[in-house]
PDB file of C-alpha atoms in Angstrom:
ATOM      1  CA  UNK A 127     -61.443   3.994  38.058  1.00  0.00           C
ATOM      2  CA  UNK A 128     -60.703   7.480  36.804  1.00  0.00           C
ATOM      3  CA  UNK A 129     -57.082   8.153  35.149  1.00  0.00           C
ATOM      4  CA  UNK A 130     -55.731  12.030  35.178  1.00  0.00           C
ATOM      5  CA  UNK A 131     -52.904  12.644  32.884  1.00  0.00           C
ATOM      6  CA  UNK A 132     -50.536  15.843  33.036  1.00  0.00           C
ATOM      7  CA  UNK A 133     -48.000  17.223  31.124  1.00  0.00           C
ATOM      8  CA  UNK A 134     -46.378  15.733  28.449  1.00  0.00           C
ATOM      9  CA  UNK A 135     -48.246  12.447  29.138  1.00  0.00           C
ATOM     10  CA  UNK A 136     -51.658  14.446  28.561  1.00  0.00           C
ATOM     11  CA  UNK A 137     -50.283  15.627  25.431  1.00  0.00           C
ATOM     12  CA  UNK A 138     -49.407  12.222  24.233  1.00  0.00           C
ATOM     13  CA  UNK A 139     -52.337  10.180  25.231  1.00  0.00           C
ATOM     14  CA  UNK A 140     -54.703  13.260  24.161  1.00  0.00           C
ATOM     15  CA  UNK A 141     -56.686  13.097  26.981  1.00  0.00           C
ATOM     16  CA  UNK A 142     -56.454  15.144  30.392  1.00  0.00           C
ATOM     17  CA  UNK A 143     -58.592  12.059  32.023  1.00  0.00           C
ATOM     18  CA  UNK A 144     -60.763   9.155  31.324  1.00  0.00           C
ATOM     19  CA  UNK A 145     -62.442   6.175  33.206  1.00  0.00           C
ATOM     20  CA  UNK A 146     -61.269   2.922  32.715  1.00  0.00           C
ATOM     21  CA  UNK A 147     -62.440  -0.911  33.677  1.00  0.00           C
ATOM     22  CA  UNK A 148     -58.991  -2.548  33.851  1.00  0.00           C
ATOM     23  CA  UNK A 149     -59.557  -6.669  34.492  1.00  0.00           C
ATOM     24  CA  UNK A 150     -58.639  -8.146  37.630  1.00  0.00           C
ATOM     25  CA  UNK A 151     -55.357  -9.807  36.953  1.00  0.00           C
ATOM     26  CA  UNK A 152     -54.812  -5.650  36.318  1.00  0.00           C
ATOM     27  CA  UNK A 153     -53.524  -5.113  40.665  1.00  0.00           C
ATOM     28  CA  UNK A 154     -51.015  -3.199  40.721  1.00  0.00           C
ATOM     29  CA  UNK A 155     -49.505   0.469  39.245  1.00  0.00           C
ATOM     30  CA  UNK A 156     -47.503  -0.667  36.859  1.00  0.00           C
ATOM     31  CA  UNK A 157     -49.832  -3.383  36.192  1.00  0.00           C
ATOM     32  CA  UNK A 158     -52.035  -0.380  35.251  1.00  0.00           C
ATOM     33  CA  UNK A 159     -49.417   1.421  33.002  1.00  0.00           C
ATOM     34  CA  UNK A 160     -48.599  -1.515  30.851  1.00  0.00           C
ATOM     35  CA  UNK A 161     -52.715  -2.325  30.558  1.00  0.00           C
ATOM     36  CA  UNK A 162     -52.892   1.268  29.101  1.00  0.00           C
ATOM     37  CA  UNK A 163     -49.871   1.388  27.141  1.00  0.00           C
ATOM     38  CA  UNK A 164     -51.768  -1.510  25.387  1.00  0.00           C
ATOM     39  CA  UNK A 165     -54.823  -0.021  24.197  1.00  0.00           C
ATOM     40  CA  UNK A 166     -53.833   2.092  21.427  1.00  0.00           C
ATOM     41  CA  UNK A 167     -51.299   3.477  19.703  1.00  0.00           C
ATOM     42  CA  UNK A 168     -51.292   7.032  21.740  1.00  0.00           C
ATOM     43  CA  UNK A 169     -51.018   5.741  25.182  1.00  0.00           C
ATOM     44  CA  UNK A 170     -48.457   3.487  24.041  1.00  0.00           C
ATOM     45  CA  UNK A 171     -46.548   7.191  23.514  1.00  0.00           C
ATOM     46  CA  UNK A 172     -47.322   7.953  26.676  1.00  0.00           C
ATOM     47  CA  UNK A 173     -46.136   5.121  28.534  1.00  0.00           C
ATOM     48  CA  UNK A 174     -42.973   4.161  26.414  1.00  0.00           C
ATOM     49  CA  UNK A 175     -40.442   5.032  28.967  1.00  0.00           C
ATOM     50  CA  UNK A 176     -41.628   3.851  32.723  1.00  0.00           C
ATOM     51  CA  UNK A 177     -38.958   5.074  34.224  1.00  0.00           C
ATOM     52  CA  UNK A 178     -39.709   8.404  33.628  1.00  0.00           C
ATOM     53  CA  UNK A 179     -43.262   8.171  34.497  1.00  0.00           C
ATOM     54  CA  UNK A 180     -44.458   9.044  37.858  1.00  0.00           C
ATOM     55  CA  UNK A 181     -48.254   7.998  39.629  1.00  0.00           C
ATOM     56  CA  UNK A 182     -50.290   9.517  42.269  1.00  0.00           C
ATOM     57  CA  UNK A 183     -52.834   6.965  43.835  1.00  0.00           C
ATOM     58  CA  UNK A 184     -56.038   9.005  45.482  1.00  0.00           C
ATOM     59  CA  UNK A 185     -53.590  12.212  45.240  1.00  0.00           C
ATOM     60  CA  UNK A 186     -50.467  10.181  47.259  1.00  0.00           C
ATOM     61  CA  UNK A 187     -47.055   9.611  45.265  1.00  0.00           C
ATOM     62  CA  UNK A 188     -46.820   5.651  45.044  1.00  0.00           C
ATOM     63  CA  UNK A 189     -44.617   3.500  43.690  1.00  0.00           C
ATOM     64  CA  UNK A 190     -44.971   1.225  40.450  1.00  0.00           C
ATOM     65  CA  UNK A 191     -45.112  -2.020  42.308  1.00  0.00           C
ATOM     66  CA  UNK A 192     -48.180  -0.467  44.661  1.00  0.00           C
ATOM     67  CA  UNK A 193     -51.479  -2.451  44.941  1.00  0.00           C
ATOM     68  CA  UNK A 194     -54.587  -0.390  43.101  1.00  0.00           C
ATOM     69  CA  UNK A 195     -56.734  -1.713  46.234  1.00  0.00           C
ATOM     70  CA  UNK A 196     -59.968   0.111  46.035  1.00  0.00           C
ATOM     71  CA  UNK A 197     -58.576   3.523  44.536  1.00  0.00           C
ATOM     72  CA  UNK A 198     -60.679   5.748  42.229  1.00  0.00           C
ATOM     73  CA  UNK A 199     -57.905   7.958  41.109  1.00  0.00           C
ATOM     74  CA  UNK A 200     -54.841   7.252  39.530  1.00  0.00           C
ATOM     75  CA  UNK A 201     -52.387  10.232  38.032  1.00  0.00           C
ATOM     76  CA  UNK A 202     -50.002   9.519  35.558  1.00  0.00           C
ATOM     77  CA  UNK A 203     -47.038  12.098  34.919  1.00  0.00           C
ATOM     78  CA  UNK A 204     -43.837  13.061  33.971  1.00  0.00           C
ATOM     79  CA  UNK A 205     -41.298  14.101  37.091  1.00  0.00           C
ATOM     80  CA  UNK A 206     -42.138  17.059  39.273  1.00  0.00           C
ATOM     81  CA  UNK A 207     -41.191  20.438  38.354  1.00  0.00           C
ATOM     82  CA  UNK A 208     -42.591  22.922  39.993  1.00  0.00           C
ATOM     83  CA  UNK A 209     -40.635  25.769  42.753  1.00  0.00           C
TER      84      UNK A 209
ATOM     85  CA  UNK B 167     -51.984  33.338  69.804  1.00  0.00           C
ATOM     86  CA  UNK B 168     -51.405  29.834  67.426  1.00  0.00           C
ATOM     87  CA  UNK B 169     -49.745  29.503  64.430  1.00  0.00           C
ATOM     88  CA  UNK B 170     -51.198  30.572  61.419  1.00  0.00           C
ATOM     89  CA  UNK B 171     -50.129  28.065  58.440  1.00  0.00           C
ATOM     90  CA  UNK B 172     -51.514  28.804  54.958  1.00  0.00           C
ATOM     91  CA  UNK B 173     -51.146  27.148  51.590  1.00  0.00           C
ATOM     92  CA  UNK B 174     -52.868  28.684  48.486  1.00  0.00           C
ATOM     93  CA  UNK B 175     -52.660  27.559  44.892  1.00  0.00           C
ATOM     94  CA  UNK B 176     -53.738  30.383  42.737  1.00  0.00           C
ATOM     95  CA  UNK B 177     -53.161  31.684  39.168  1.00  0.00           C
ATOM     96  CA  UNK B 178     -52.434  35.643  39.947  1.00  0.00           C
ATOM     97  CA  UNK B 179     -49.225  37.523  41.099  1.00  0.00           C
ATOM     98  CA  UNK B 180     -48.917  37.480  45.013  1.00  0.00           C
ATOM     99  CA  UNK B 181     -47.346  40.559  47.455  1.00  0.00           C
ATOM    100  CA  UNK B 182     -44.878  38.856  48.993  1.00  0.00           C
ATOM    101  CA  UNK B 183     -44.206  41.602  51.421  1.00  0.00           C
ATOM    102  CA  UNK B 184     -47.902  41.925  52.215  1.00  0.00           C
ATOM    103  CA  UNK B 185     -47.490  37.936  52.681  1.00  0.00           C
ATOM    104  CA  UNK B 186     -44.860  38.322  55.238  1.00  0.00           C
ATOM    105  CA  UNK B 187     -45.948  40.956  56.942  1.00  0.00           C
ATOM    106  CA  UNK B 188     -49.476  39.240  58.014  1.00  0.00           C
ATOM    107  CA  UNK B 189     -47.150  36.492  59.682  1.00  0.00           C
ATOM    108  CA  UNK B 190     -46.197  39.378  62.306  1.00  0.00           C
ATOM    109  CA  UNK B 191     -49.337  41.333  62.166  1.00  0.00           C
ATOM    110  CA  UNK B 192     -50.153  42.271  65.989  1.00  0.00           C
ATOM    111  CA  UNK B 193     -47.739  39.724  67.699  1.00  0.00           C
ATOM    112  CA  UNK B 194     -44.545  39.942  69.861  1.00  0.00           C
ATOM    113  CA  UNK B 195     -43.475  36.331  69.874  1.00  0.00           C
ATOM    114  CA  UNK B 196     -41.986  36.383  66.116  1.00  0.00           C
ATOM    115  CA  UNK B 197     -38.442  36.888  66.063  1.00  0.00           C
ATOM    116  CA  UNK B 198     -37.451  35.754  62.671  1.00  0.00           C
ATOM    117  CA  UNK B 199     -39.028  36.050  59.351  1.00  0.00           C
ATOM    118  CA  UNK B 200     -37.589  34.507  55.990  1.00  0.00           C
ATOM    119  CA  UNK B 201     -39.208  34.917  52.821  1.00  0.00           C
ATOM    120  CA  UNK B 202     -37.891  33.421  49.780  1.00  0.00           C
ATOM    121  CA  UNK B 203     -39.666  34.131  46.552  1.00  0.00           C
ATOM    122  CA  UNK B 204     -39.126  31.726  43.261  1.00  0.00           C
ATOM    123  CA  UNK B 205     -39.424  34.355  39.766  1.00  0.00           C
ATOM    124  CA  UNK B 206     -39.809  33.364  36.553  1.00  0.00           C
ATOM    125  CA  UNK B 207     -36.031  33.848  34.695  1.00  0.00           C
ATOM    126  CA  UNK B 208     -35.517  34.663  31.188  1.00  0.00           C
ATOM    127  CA  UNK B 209     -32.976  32.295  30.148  1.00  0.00           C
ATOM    128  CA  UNK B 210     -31.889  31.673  26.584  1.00  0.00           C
ATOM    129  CA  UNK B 211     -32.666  27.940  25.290  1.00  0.00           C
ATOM    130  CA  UNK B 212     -30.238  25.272  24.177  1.00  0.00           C
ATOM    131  CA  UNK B 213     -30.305  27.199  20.345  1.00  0.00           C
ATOM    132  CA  UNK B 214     -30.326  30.560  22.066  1.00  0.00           C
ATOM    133  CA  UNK B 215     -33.888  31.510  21.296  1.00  0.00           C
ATOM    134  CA  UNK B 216     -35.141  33.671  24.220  1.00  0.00           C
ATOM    135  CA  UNK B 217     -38.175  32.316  26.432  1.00  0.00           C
ATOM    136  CA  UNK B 218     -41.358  34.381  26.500  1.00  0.00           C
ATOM    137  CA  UNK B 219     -43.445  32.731  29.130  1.00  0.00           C
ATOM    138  CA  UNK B 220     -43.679  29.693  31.174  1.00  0.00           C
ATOM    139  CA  UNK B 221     -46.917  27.707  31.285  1.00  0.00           C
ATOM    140  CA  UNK B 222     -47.482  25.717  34.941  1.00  0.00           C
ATOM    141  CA  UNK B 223     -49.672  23.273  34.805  1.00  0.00           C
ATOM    142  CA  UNK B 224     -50.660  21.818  38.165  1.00  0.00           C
ATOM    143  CA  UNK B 225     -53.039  18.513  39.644  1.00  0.00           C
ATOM    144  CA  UNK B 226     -55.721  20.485  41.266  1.00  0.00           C
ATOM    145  CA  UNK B 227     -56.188  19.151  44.612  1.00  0.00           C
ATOM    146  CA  UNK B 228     -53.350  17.086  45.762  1.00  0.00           C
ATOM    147  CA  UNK B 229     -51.199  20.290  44.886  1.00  0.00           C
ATOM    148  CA  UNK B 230     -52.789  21.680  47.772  1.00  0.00           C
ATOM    149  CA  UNK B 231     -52.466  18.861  50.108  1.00  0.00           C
ATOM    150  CA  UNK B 232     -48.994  17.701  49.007  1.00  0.00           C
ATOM    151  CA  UNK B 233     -47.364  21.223  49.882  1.00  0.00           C
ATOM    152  CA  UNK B 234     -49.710  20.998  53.078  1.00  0.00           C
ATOM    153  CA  UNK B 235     -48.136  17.101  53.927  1.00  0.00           C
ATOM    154  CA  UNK B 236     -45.262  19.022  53.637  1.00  0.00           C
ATOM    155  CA  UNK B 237     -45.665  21.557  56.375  1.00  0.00           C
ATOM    156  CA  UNK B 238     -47.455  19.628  58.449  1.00  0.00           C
ATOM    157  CA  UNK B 239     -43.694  17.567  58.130  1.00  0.00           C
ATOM    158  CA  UNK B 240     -41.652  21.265  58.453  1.00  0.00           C
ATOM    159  CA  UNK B 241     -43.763  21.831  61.950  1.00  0.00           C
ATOM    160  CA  UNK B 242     -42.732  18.612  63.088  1.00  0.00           C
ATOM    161  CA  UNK B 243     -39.021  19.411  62.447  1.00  0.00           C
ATOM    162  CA  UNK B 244     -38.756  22.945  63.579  1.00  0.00           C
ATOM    163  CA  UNK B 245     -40.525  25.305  66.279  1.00  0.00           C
ATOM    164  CA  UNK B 246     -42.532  27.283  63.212  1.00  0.00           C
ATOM    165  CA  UNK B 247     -44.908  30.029  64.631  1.00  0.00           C
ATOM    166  CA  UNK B 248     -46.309  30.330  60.862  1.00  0.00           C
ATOM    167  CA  UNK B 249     -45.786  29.871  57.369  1.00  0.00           C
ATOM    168  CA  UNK B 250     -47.583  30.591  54.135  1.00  0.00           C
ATOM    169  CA  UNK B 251     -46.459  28.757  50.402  1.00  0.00           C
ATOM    170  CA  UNK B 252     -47.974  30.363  47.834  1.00  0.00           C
ATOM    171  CA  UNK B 253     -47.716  28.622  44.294  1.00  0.00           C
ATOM    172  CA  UNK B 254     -48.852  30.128  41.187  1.00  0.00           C
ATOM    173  CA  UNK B 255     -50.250  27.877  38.200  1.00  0.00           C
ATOM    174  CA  UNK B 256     -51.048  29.730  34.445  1.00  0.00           C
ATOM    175  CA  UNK B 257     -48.790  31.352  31.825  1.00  0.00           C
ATOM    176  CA  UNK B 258     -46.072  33.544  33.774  1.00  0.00           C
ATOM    177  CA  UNK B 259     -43.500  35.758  32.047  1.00  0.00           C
ATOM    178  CA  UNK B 260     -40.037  36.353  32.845  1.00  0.00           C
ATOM    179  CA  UNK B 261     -39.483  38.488  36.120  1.00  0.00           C
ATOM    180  CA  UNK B 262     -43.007  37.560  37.810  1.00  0.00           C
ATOM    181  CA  UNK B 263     -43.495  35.609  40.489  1.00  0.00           C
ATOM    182  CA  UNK B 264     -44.180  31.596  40.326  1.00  0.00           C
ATOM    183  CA  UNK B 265     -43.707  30.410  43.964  1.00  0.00           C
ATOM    184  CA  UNK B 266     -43.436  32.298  47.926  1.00  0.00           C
ATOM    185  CA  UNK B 267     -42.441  30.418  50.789  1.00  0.00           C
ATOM    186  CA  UNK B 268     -42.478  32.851  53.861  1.00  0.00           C
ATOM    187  CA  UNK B 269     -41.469  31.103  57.586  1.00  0.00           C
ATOM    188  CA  UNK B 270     -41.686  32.688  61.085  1.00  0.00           C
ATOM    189  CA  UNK B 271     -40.206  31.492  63.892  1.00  0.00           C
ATOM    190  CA  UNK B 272     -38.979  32.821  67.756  1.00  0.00           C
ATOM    191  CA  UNK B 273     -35.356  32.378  66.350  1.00  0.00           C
ATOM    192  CA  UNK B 274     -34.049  32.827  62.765  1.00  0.00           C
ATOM    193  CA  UNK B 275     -32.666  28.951  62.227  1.00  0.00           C
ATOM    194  CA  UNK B 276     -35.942  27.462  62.554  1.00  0.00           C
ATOM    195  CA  UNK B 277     -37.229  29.678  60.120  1.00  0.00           C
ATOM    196  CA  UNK B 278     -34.114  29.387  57.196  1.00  0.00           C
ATOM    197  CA  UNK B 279     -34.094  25.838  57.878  1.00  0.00           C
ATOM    198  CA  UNK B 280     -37.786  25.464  57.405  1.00  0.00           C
ATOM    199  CA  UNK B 281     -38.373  27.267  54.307  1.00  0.00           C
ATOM    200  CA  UNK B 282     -35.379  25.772  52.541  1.00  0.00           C
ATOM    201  CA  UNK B 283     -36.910  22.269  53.244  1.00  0.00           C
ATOM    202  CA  UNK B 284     -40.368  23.452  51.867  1.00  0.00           C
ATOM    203  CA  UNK B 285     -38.467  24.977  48.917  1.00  0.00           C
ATOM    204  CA  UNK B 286     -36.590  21.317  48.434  1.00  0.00           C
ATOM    205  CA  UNK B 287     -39.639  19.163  49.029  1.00  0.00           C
ATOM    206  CA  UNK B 288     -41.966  21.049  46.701  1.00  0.00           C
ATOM    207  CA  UNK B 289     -39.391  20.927  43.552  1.00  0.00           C
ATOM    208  CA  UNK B 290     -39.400  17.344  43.540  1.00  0.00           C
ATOM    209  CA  UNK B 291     -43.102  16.615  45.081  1.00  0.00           C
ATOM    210  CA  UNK B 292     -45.388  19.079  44.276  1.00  0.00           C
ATOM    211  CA  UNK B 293     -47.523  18.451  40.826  1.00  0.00           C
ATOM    212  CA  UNK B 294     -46.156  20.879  39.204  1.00  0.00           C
ATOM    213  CA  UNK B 295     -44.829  20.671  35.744  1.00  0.00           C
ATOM    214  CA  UNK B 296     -43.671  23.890  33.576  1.00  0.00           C
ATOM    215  CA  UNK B 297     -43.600  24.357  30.032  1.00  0.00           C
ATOM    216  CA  UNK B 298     -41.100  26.591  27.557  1.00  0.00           C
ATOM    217  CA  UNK B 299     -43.053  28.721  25.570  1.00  0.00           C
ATOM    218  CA  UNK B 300     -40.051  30.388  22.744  1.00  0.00           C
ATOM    219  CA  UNK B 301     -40.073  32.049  20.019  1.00  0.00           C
ATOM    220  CA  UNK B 302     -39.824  28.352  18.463  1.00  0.00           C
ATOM    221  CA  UNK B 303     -42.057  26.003  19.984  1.00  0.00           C
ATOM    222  CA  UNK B 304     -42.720  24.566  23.064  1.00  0.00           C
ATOM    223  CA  UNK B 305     -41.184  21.917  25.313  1.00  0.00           C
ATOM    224  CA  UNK B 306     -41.701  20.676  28.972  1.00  0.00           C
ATOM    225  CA  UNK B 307     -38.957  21.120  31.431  1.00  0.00           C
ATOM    226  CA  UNK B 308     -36.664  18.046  32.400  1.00  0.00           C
ATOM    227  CA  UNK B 309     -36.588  17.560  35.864  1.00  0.00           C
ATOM    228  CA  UNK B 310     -33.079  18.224  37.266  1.00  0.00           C
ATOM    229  CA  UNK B 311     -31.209  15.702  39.382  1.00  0.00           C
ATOM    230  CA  UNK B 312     -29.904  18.248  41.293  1.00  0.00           C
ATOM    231  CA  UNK B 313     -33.114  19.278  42.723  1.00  0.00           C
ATOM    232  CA  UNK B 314     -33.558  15.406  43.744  1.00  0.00           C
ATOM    233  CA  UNK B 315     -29.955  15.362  45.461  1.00  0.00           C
ATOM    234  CA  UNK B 316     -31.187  18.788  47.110  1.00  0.00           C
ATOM    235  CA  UNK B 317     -34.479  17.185  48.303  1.00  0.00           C
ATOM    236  CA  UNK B 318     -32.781  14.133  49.142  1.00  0.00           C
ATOM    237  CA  UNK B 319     -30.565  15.477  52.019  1.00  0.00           C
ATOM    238  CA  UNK B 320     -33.332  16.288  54.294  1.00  0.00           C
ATOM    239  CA  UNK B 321     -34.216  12.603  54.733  1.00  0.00           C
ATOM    240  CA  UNK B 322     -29.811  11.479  54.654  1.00  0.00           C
ATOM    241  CA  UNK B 323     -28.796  13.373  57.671  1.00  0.00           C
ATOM    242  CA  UNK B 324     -32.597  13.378  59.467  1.00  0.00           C
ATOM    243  CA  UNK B 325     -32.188  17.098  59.923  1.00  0.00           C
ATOM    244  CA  UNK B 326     -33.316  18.068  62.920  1.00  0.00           C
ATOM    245  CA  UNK B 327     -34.747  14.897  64.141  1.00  0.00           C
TER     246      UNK B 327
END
């Protein structure tokens, strides 16, 4: 699946996206963060603080404990603010 | 003649009275127009240092439909006859433009009411995040809780429902 980052997360991991092949046990978003936050030493950065990190699944706001299901975006960010 | 609902993510300066005044172009049944309008302010950072710009960076695409789920939801609450949200994404400097939210309506409730709710909603839900540029750095904006207790109050009291 494709991962978008914005903001300060982009900054941090040093990527705006990237395509990833999580494994299966991998099902849910916050399954997802921690999986990332694992594979080096810049998305660990990233993904330090969960509470402060927001996800869009297929461009919809979800919550951590959401399933991936068949998704082929995921957007990781900081809080919204825009207006 | 329908409704005419717009939502346009774009990187120049809008008119927001040319903006309003297509909402009433050649029609009788408007009877109420608000138009708020979101500028970029100059305030002075924690240490004082003056901001020159502020970068908005934006998630192309569900910008768009996000602000869109969120007049489809406005519509749904009040009697709209049309609205238009313009938000602007890029480096902006203090006293432009960032955001226009412009509601018509038979009566002038619908129409306040409306456009603070899209105002409220799109603070805390649409991917938008800005960046300080000063004459010492950089540094994204913290969201405010404030915004979230604003935001929040359209779904406590079901407003209209």
């Amino acid at each position: 699946m494709r991962v978008l980052y914005f903001a300060w997360l982009r900054e941090r991991v040093g990527l705006a996206e990237e395509d990833v092949a999580p494994p299966p046990e991998v099902s849910t978003v916050a399954d997802l963060a921690r999986w990332l936050a694992g594979r080096d030493e810049a998305h660990a950065h990233a993904f330090e603080n969960p509470a402060v990190v927001r996800a869009a699944l297929d461009r919809r706001h979800v919550k951590p404990d959401t399933p991936l299901g068949g998704a082929r975006e995921i957007a990781f960010f900081p809080p919204m603010t825009g207006g | 003649m329908s409704g005419v609902f717009t939502v346009r993510i774009q990187e120049p300066p809008f008119d927001a009275a040319a903006e309003s005044a297509s909402l009433t172009l050649g029609r009788t049944d408007v009877g109420a127009v608000v138009t708020f309008t979101g500028l970029c302010r100059a305030d002075a950072g924690a240490d004082g240092a003056a901001l020159a710009a502020l970068t908005l960076e934006h998630y192309p695409g569900m910008a768009e439909e996000e602000i869109t789920r969120h007049l489809e939801e406005a519509r749904r609450r009040w009697p709209l006859l049309g609205a238009t949200v313009v938000h602007r994404h890029g480096r902006i400097t203090p006293g432009e433009p960032i955001v226009l939210v412009v509601t018509s309506s038979a009566h002038r409730s619908a129409a306040f009411h409306a456009a603070e709710f899209l105002m409220d909603w799109l603070k805390t839900n649409a991917p938008f995040w800005k960046k300080e540029e000063r004459a010492d750095g950089g540094a994204w904006v913290a969201a405010k809780a404030s915004d979230d207790v604003a935001a929040d109050r359209w779904t406590a009291t079901g407003e209209s429902r």
